[in-house]
GROMACS .gro file of C-alpha atoms in nm:
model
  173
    1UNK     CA    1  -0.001  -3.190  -1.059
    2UNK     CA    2   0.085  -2.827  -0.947
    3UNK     CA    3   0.360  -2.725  -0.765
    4UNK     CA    4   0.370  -2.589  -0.458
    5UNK     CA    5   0.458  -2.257  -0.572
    6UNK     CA    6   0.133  -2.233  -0.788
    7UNK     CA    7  -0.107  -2.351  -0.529
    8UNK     CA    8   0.047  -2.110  -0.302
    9UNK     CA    9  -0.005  -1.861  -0.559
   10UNK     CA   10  -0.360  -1.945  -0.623
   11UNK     CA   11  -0.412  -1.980  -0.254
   12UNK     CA   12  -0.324  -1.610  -0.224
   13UNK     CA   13  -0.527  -1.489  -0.512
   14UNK     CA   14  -0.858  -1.639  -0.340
   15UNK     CA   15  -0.807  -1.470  -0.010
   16UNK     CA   16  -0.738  -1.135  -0.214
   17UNK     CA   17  -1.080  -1.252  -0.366
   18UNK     CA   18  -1.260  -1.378  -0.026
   19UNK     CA   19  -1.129  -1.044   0.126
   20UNK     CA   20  -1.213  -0.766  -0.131
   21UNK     CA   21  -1.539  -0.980  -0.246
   22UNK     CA   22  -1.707  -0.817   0.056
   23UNK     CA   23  -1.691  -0.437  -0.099
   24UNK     CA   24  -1.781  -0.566  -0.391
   25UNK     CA   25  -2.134  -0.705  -0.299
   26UNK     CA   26  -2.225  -0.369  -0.140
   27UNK     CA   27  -2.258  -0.183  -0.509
   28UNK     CA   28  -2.427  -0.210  -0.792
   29UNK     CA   29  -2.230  -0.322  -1.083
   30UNK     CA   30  -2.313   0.049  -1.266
   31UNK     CA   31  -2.212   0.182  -0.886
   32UNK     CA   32  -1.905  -0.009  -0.950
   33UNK     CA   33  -1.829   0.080  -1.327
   34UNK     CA   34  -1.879   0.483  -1.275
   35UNK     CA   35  -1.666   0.414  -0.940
   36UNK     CA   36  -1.401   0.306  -1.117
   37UNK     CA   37  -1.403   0.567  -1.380
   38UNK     CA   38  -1.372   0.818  -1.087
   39UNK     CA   39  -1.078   0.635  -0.969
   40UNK     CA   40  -0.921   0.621  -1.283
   41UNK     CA   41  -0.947   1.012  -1.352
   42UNK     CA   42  -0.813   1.054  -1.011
   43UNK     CA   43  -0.520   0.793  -1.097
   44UNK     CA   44  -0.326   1.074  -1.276
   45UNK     CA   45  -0.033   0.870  -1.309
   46UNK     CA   46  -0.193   0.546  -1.395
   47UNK     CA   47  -0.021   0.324  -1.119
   48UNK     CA   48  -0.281   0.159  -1.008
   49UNK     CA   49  -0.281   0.367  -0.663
   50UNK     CA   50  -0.397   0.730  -0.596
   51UNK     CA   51  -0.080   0.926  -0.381
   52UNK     CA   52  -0.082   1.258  -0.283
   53UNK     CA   53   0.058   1.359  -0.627
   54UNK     CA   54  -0.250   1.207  -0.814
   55UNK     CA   55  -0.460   1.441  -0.524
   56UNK     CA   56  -0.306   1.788  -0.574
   57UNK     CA   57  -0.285   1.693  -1.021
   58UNK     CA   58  -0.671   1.615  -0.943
   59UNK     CA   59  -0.754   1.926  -0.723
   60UNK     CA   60  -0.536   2.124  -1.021
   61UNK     CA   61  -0.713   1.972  -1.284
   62UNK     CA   62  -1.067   2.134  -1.081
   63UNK     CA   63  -0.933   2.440  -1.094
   64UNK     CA   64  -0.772   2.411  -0.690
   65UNK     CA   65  -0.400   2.502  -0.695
   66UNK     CA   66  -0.309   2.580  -0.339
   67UNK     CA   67  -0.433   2.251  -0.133
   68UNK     CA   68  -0.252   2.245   0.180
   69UNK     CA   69  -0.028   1.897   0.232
   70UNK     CA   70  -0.200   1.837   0.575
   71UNK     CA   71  -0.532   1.840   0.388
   72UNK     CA   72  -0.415   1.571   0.165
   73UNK     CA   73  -0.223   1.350   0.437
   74UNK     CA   74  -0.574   1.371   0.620
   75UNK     CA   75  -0.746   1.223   0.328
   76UNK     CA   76  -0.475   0.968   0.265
   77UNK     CA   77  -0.498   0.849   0.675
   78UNK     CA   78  -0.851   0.757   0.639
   79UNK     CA   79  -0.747   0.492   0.434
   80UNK     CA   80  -0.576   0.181   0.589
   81UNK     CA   81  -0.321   0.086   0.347
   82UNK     CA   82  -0.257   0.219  -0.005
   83UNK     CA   83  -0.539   0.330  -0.205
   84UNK     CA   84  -0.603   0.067  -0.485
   85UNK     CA   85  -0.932   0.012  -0.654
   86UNK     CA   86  -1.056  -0.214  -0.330
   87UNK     CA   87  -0.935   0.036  -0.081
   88UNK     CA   88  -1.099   0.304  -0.286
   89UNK     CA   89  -1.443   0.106  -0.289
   90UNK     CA   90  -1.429   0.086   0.107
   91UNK     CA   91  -1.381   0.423   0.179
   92UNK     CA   92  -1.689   0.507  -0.070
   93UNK     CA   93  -1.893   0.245   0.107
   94UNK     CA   94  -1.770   0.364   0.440
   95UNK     CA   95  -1.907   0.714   0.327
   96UNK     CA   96  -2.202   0.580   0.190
   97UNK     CA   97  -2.297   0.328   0.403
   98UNK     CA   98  -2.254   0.518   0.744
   99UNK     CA   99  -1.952   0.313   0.969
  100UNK     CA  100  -2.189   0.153   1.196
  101UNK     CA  101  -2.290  -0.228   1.211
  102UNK     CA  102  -2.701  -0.291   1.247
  103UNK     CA  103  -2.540  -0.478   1.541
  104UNK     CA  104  -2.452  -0.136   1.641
  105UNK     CA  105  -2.708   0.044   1.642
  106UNK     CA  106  -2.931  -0.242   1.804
  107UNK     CA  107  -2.722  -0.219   2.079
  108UNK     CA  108  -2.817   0.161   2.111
  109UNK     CA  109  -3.125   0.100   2.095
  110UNK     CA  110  -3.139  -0.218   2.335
  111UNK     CA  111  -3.055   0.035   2.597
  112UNK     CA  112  -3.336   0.273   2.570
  113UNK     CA  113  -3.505  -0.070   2.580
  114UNK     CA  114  -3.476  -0.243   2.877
  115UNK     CA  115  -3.773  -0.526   2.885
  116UNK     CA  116  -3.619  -0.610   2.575
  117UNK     CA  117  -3.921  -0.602   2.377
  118UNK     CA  118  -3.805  -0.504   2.052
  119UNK     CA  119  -3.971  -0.135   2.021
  120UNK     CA  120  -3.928   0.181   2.193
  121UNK     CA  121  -4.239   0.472   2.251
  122UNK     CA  122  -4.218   0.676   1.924
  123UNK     CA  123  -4.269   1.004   2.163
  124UNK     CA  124  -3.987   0.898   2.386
  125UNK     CA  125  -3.725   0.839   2.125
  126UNK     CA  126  -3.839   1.183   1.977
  127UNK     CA  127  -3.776   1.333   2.316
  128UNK     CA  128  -3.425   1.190   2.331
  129UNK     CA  129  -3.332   1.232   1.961
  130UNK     CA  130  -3.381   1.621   1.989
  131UNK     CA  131  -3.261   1.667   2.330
  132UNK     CA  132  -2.928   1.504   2.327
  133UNK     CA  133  -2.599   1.505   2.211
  134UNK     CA  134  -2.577   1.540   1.815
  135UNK     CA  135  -2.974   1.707   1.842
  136UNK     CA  136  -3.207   1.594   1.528
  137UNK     CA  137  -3.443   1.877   1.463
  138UNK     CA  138  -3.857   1.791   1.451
  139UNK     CA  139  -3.832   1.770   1.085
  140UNK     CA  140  -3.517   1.529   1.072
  141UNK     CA  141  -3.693   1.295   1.323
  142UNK     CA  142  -4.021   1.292   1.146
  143UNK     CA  143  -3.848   1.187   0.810
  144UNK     CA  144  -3.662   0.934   0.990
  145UNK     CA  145  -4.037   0.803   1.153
  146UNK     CA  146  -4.083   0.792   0.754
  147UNK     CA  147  -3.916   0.469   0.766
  148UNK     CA  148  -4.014   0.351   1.055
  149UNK     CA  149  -4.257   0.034   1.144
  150UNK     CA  150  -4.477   0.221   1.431
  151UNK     CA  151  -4.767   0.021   1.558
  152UNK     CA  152  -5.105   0.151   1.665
  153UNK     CA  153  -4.983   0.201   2.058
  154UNK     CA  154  -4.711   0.437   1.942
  155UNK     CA  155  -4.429   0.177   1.951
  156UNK     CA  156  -4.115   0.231   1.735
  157UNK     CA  157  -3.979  -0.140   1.574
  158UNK     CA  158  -3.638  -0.033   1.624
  159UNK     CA  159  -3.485  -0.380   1.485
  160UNK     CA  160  -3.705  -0.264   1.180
  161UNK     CA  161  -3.575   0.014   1.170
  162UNK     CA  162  -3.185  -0.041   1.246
  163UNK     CA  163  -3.224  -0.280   0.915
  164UNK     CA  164  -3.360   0.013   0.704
  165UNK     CA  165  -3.045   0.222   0.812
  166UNK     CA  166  -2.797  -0.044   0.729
  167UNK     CA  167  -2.936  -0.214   0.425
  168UNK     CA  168  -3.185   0.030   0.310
  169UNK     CA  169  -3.553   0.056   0.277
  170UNK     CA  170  -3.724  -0.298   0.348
  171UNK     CA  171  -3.782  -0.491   0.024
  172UNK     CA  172  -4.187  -0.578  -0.037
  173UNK     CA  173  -4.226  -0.958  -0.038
   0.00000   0.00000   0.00000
């Protein structure tokens, strides 16, 4: 029988696991492997963690002497806790991935659509899109109608299309 102290410990290591598990799922497992080989040349001192020492040795090592301390306490707040190989992983898949839920962004969308039928007039959204706040050009919304499941009436399938920005382009069955 174990003791206590080992199931506690074991305990521990699967909600590490059930936690950090998560990150790992979003990657490839090359993804992951050249991942960690950045994070290991950025690991200057081999701890484990990347500090704001193993920043300015890996700005040096580029060639960029004179990074301002600010610059590199701003990089270090965007993390949430120390940066270990996990941490490191979610702030790539963060970047990556774009911050926002497909629940999200079907709420957006569920605005522009009242009735709640599910799609939204292709020329409408392109009116909005380039008219307001962060503007998309012609070109950007186009590309982005690219990926887009737009019937013959001129209909945009937004929950389509808010799956395509989370989890990429729709897999043929």
């Amino acid at each position: 029988q174990a003791s206590r102290k080992t199931k506690k410990k074991e305990g521990g290591a699967l909600r590490a696991q059930r936690a950090s598990s998560n990150v790992f799922s979003n990657f490839e497992q090359t993804q992951i492997q050249e991942f960690k080989e950045a994070f290991t040349l950025m690991d200057q001192n081999r701890d484990g963690f990347i500090d704001k020492e193993d920043l300015k040795d890996t700005y040096a090592s580029l060639g960029k002497i004179h990074v301002k301390d600010d610059e590199l306490d701003a990089m270090l707040r965007e993390a949430s806790g120390p940066i270990n190989f996990t941490m490191f992983l979610n702030l790539f898949g963060e970047k990556l991935n774009g911050t926002d839920t497909e629940e999200t962004i079907l709420s957006a969308f569920k605005m522009l659509d009242p009735d709640g039928k599910g799609s939204i007039n292709k020329e409408y959204i392109k009116r909005l899109l380039m008219s307001q706040a962060d503007k998309m050009t012609a070109d950007e919304v186009e590309q982005m109608f690219q990926f887009a499941s737009i019937d013959a009436a001129g209909n945009l399938d937004y929950k389509a299309l808010s799956y395509v920005i989370t989890h990429g382009e729709e897999k043929e069955e």
